[in-house]
Tab-separated table of N, CA and C in Angstrom:
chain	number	residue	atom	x	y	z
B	1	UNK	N	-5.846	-8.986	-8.028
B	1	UNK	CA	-5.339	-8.120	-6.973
B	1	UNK	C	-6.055	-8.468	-5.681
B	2	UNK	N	-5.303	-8.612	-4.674
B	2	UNK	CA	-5.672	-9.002	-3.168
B	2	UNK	C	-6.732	-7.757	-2.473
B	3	UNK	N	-7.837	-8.197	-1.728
B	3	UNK	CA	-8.764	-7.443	-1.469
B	3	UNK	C	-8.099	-6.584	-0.115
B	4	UNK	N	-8.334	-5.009	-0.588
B	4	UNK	CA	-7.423	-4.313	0.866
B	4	UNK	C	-8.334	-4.265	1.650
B	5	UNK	N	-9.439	-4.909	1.717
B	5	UNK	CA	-9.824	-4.797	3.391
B	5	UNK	C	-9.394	-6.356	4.139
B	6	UNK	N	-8.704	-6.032	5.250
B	6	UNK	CA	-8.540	-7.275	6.014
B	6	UNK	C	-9.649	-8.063	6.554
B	7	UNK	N	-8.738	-9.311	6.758
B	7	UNK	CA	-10.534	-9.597	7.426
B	7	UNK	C	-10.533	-9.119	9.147
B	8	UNK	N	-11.565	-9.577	9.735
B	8	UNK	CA	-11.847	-9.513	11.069
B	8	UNK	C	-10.249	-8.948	11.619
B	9	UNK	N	-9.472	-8.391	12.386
B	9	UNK	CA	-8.618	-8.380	13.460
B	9	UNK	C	-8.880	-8.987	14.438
B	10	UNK	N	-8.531	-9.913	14.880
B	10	UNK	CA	-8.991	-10.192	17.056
B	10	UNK	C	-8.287	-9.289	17.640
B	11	UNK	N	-7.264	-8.726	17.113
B	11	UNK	CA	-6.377	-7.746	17.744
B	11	UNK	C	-6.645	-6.502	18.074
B	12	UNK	N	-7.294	-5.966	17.342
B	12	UNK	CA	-7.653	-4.720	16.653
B	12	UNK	C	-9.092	-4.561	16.235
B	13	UNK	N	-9.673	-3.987	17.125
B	13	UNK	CA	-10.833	-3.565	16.205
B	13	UNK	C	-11.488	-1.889	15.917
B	14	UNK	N	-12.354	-1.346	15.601
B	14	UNK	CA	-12.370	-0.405	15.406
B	14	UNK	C	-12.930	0.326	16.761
B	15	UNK	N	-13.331	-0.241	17.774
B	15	UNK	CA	-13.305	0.202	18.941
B	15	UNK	C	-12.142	0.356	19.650
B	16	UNK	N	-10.812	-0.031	19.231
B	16	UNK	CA	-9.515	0.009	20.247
B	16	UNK	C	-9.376	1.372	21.085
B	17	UNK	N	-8.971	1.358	22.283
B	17	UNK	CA	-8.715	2.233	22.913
B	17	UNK	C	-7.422	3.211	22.240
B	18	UNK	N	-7.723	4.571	22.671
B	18	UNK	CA	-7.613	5.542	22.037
B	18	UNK	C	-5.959	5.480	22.827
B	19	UNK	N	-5.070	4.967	23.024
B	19	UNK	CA	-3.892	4.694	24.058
B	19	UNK	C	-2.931	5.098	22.957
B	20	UNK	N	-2.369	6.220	23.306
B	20	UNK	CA	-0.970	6.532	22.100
B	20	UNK	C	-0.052	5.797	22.434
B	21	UNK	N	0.488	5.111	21.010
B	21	UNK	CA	1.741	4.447	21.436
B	21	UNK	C	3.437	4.762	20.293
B	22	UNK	N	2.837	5.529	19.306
B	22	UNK	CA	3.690	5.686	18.172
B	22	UNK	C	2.846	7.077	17.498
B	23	UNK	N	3.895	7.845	17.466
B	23	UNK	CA	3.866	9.323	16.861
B	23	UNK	C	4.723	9.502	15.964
B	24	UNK	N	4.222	9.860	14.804
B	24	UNK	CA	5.354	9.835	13.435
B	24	UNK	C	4.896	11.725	13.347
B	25	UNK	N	6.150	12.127	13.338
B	25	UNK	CA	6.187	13.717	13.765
B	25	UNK	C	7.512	14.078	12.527
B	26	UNK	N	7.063	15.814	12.411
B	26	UNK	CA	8.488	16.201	12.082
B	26	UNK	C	9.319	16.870	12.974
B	27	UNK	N	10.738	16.356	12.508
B	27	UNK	CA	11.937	16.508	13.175
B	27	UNK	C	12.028	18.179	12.957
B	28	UNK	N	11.233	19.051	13.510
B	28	UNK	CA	11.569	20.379	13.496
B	28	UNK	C	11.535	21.498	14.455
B	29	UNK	N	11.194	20.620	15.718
B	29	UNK	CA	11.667	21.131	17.328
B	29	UNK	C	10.481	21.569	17.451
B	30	UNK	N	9.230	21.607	16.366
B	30	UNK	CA	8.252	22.830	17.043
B	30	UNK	C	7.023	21.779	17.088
B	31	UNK	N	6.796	21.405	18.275
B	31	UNK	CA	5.304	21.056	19.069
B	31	UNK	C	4.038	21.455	18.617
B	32	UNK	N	3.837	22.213	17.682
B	32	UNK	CA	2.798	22.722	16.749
B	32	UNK	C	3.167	22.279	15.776
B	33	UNK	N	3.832	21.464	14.725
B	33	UNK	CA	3.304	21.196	13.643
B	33	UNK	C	3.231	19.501	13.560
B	34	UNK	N	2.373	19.415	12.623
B	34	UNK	CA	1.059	18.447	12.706
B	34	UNK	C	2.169	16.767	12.717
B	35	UNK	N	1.212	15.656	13.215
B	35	UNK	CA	1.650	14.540	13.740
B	35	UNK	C	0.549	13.905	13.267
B	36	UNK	N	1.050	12.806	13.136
B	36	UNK	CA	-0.195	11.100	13.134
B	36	UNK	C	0.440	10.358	14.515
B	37	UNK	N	-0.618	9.849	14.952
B	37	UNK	CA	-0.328	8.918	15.983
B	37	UNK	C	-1.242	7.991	16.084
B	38	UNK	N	-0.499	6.336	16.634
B	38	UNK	CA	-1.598	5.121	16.586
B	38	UNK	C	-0.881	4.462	17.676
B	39	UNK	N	-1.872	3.556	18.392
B	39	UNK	CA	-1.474	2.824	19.210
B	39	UNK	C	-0.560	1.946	18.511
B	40	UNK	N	0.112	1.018	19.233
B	40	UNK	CA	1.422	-0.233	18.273
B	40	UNK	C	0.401	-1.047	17.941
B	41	UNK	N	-0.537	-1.484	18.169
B	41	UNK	CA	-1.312	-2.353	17.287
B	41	UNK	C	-2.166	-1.728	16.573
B	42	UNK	N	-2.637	-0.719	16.392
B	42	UNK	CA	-2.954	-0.135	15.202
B	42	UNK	C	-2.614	0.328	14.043
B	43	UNK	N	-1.302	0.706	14.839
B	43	UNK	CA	-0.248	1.084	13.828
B	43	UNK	C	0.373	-0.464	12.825
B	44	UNK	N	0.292	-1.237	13.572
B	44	UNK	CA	0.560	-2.628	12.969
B	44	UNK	C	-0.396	-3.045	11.664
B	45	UNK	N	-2.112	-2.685	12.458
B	45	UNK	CA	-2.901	-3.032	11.717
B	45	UNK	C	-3.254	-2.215	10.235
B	46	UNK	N	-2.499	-1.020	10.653
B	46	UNK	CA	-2.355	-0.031	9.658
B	46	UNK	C	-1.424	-0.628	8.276
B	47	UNK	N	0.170	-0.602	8.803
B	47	UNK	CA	1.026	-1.280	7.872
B	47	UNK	C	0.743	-2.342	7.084
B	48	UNK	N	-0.107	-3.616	8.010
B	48	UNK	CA	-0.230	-4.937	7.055
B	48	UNK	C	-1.399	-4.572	6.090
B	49	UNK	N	-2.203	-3.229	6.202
B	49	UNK	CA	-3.540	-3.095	5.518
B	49	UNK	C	-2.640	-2.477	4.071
B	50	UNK	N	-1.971	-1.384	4.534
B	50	UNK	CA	-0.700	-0.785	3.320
B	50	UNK	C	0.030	-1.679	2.565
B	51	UNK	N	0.596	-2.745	3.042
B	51	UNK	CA	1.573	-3.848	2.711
B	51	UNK	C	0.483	-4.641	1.446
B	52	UNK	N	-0.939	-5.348	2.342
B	52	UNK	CA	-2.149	-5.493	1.345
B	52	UNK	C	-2.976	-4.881	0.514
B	53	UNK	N	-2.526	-3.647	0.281
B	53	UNK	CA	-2.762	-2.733	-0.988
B	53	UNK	C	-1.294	-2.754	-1.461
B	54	UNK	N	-0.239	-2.846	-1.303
B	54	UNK	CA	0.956	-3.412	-2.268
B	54	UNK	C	1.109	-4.352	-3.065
B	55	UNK	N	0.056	-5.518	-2.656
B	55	UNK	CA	0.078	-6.712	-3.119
B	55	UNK	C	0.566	-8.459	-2.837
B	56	UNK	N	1.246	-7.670	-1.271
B	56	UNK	CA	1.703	-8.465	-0.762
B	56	UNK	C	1.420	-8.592	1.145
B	57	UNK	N	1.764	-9.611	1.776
B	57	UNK	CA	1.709	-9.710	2.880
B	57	UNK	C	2.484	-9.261	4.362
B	58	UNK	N	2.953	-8.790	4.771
B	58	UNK	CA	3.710	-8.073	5.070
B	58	UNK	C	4.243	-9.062	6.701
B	59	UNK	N	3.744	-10.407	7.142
B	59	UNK	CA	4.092	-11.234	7.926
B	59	UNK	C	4.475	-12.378	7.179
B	60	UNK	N	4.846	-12.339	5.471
B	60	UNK	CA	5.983	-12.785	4.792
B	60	UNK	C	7.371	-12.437	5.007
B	61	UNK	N	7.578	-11.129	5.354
B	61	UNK	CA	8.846	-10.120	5.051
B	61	UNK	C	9.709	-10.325	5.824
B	62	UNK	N	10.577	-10.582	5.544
B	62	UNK	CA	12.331	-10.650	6.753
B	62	UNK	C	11.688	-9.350	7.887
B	63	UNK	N	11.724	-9.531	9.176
B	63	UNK	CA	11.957	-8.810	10.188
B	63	UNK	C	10.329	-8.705	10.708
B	64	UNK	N	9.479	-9.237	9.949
B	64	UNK	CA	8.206	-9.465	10.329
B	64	UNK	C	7.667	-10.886	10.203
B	65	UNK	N	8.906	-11.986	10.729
B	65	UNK	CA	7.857	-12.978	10.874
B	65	UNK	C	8.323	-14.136	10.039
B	66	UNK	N	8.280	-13.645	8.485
B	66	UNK	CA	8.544	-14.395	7.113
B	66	UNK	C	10.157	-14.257	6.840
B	67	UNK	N	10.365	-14.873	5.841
B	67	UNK	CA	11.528	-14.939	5.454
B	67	UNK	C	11.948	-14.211	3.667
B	68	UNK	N	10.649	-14.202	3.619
B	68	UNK	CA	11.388	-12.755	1.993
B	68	UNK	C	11.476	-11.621	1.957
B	69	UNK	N	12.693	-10.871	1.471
B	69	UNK	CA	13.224	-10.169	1.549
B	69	UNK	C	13.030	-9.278	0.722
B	70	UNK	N	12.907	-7.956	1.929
B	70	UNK	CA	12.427	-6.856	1.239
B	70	UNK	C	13.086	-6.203	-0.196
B	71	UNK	N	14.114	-7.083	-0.419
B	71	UNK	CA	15.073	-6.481	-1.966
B	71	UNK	C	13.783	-7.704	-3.032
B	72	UNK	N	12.781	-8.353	-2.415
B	72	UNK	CA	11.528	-8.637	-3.826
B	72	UNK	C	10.721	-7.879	-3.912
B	73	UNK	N	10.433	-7.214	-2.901
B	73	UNK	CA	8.983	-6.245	-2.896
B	73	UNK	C	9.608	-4.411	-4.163
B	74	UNK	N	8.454	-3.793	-4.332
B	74	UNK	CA	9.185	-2.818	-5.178
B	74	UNK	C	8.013	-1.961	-4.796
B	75	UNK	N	8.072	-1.145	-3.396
B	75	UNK	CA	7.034	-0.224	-3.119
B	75	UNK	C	7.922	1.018	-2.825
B	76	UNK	N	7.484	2.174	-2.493
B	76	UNK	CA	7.875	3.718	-2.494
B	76	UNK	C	7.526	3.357	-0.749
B	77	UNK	N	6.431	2.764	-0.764
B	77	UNK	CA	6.482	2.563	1.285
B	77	UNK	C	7.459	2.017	1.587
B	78	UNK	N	7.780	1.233	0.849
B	78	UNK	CA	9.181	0.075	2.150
B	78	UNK	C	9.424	0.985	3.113
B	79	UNK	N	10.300	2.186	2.581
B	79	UNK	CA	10.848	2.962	4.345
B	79	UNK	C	9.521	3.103	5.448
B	80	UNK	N	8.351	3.023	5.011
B	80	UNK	CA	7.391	3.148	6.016
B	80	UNK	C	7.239	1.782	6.694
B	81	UNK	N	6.982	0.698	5.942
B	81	UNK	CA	6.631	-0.622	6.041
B	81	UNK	C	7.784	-1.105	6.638
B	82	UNK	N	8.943	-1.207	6.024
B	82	UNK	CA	10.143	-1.836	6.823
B	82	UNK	C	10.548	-0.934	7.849
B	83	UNK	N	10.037	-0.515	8.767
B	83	UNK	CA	10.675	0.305	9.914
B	83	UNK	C	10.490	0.358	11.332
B	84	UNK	N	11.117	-0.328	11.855
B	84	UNK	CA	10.739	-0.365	13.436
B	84	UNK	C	9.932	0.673	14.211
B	85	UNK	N	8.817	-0.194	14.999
B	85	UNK	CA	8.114	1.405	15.601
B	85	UNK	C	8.557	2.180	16.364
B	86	UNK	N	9.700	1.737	17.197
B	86	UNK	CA	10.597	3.042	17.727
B	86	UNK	C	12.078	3.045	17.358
B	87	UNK	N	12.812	3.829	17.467
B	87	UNK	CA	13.927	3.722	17.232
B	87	UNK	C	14.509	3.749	15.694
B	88	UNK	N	14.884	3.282	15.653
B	88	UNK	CA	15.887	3.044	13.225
B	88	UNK	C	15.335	4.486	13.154
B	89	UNK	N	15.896	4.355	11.464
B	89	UNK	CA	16.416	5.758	11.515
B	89	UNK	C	15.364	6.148	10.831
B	90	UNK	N	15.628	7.839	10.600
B	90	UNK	CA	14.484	8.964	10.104
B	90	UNK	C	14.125	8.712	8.979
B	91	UNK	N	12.914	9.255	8.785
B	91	UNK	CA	12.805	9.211	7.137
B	91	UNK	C	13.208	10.586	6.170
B	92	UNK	N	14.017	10.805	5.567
B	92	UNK	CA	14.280	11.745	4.854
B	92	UNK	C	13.333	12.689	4.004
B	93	UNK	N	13.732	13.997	3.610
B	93	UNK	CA	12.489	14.528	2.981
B	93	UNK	C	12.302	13.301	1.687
B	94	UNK	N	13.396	13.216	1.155
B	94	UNK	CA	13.023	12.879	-0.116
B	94	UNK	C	12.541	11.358	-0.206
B	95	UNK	N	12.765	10.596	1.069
B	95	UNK	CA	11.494	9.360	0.699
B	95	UNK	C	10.484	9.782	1.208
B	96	UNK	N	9.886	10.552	1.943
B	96	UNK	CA	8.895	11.341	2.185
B	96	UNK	C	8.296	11.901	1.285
B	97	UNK	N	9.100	12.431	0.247
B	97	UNK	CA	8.123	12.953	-1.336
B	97	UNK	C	8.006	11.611	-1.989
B	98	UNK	N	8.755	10.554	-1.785
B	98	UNK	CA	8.814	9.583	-3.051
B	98	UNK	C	7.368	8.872	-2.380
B	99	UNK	N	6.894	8.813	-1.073
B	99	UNK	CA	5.868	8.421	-0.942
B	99	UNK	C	3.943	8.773	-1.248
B	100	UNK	N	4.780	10.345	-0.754
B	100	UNK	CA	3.351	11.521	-1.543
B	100	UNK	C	2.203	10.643	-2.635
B	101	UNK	N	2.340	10.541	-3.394
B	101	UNK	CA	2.153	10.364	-4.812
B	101	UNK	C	1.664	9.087	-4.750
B	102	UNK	N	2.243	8.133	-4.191
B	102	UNK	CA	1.565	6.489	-4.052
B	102	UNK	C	0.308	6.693	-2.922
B	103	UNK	N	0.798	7.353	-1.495
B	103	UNK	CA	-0.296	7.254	-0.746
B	103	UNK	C	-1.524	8.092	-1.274
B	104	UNK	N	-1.645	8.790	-2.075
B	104	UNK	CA	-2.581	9.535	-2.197
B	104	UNK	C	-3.437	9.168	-3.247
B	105	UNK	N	-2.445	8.365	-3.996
B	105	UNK	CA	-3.488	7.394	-4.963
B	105	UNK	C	-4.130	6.050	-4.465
B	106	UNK	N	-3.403	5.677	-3.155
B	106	UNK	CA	-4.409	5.022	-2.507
B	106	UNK	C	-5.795	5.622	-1.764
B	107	UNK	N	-6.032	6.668	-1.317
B	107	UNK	CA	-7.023	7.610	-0.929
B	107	UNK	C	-7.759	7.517	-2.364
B	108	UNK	N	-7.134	7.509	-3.378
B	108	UNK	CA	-7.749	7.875	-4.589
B	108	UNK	C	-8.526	6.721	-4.833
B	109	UNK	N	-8.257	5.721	-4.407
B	109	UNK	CA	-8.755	5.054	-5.343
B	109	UNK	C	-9.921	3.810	-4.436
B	110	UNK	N	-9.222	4.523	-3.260
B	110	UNK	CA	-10.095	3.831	-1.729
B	110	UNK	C	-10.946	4.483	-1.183
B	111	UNK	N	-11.172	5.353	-1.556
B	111	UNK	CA	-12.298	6.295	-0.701
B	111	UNK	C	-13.761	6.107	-0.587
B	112	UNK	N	-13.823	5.692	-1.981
B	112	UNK	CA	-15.557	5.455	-2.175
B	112	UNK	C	-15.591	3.460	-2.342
B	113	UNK	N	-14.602	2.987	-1.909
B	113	UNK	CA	-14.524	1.296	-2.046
B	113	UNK	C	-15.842	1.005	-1.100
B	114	UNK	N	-15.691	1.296	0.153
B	114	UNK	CA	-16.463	0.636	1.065
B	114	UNK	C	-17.197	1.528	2.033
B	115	UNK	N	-18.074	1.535	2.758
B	115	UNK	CA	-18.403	1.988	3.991
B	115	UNK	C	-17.860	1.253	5.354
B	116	UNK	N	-17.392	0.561	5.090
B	116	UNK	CA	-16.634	-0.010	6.199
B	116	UNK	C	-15.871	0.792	7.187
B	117	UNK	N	-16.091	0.980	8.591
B	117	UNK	CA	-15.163	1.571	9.474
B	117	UNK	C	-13.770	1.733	9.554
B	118	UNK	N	-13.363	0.277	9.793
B	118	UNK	CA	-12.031	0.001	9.201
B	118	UNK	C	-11.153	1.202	8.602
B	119	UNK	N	-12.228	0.617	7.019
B	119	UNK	CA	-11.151	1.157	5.976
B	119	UNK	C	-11.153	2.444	5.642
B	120	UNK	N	-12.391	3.379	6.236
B	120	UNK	CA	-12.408	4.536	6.766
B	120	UNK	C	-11.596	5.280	7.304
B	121	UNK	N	-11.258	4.206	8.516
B	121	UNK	CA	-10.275	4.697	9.786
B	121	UNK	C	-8.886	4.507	8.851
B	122	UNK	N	-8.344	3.659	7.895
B	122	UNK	CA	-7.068	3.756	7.303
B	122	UNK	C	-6.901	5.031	6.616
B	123	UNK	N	-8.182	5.084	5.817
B	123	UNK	CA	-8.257	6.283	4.642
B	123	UNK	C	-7.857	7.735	5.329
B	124	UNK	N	-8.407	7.899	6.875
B	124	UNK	CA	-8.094	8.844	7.457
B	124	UNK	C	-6.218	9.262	8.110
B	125	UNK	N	-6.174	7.416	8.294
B	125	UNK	CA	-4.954	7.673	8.715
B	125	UNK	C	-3.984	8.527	7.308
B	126	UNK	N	-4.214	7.754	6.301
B	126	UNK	CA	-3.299	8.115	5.303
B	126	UNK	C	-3.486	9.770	5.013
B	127	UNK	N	-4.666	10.454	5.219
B	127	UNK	CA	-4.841	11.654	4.993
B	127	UNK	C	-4.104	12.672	6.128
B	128	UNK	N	-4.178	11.793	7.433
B	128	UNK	CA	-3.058	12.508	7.952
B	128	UNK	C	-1.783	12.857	7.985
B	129	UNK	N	-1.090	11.155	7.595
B	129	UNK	CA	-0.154	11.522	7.608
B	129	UNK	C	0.521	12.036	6.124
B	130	UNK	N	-0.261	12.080	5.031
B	130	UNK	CA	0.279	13.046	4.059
B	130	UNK	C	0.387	14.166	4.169
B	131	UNK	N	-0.408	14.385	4.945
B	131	UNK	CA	-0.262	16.340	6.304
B	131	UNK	C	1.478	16.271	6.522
B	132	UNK	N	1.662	15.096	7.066
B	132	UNK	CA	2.878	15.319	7.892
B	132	UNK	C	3.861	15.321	7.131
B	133	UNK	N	3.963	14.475	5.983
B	133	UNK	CA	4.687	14.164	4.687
B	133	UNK	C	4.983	15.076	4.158
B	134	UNK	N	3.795	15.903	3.645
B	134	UNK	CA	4.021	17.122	3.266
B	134	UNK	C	4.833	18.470	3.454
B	135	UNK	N	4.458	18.052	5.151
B	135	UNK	CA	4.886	19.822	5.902
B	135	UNK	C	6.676	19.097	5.954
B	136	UNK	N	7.223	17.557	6.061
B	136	UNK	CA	8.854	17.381	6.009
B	136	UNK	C	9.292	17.867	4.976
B	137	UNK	N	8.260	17.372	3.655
B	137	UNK	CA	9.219	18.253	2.451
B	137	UNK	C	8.963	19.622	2.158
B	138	UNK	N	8.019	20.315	2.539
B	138	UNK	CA	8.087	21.627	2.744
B	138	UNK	C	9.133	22.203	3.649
B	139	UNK	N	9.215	21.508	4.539
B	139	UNK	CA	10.056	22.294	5.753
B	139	UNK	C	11.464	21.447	5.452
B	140	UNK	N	11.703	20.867	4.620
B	140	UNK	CA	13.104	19.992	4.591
B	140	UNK	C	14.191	19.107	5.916
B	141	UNK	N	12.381	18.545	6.695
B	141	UNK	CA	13.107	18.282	7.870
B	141	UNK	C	12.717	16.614	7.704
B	142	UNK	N	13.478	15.425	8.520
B	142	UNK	CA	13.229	14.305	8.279
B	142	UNK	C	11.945	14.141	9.621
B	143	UNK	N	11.651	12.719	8.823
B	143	UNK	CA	10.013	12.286	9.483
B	143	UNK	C	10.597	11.581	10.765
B	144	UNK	N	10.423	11.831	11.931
B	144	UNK	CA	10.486	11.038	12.961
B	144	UNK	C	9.810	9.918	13.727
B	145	UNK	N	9.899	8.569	14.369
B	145	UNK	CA	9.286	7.973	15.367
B	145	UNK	C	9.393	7.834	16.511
B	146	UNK	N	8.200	8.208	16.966
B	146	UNK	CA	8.421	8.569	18.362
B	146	UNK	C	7.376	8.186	19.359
């Protein structure tokens, strides 16, 4: 199994400026309930770190770069991973629950891996946005990008 910490970023490091560029929110009109947000290259650096706890590379994949196609990969993320950072469409409650359950066994099973900043800063991301995951299928509203 491929090691989920990346190496070095030049792109990205754990100092990046705090610059919002992508807000994954729920579609439920109300400005109070909870959001993840990352700059586009964090958010990038986020996905290929997810994609490398899948098992695979994610600047292989049709629409990122590579040429294989996401009908080889067999993850519960694809709708996260295959999705443009603005614009395409919502995520539904119910791939929103189908994801629950995978991301949280990555927390599970990543938490005490490393002291590394980094993978800290992922572990947190994922804890947020299972906040957000959560409150779509509670509230039966789809996940937005924004």
């Amino acid at each position: 199994m491929p090691s989920l910490l990346l190496e070095a970023d030049p792109v990205c490091s754990v100092n990046e400026e705090d610059i919002v560029g992508l807000v994954l929110f729920p579609g439920d009109d109300d400005t109070g309930s909870p959001d993840v947000s990352w700059s586009y290259t964090g958010f990038g650096v986020f996905r290929r770190w997810l994609a490398q706890a899948e098992g695979f590379a994610l600047e292989e994949m049709h629409s990122f770069g590579g040429q294989r196609p996401w009908s080889d990969v067999s993850t519960a993320l694809a709708p996260l991973l295959n999705h443009p950072d603005e614009a395409g469409p919502d995520l539904t409650p119910d791939q929103c629950a189908a994801m629950l359950p995978h991301l949280q066994e990555i927390v599970d099973r990543r938490h005490e891996a490393s002291v590394d900043p980094l993978l800290q800063r992922h572990i947190d991301d994922i804890r947020q946005l299972l906040v957000v995951l959560q409150f779509c299928v509670e509230s039966d509203v789809d996940l937005l990008f924004g």
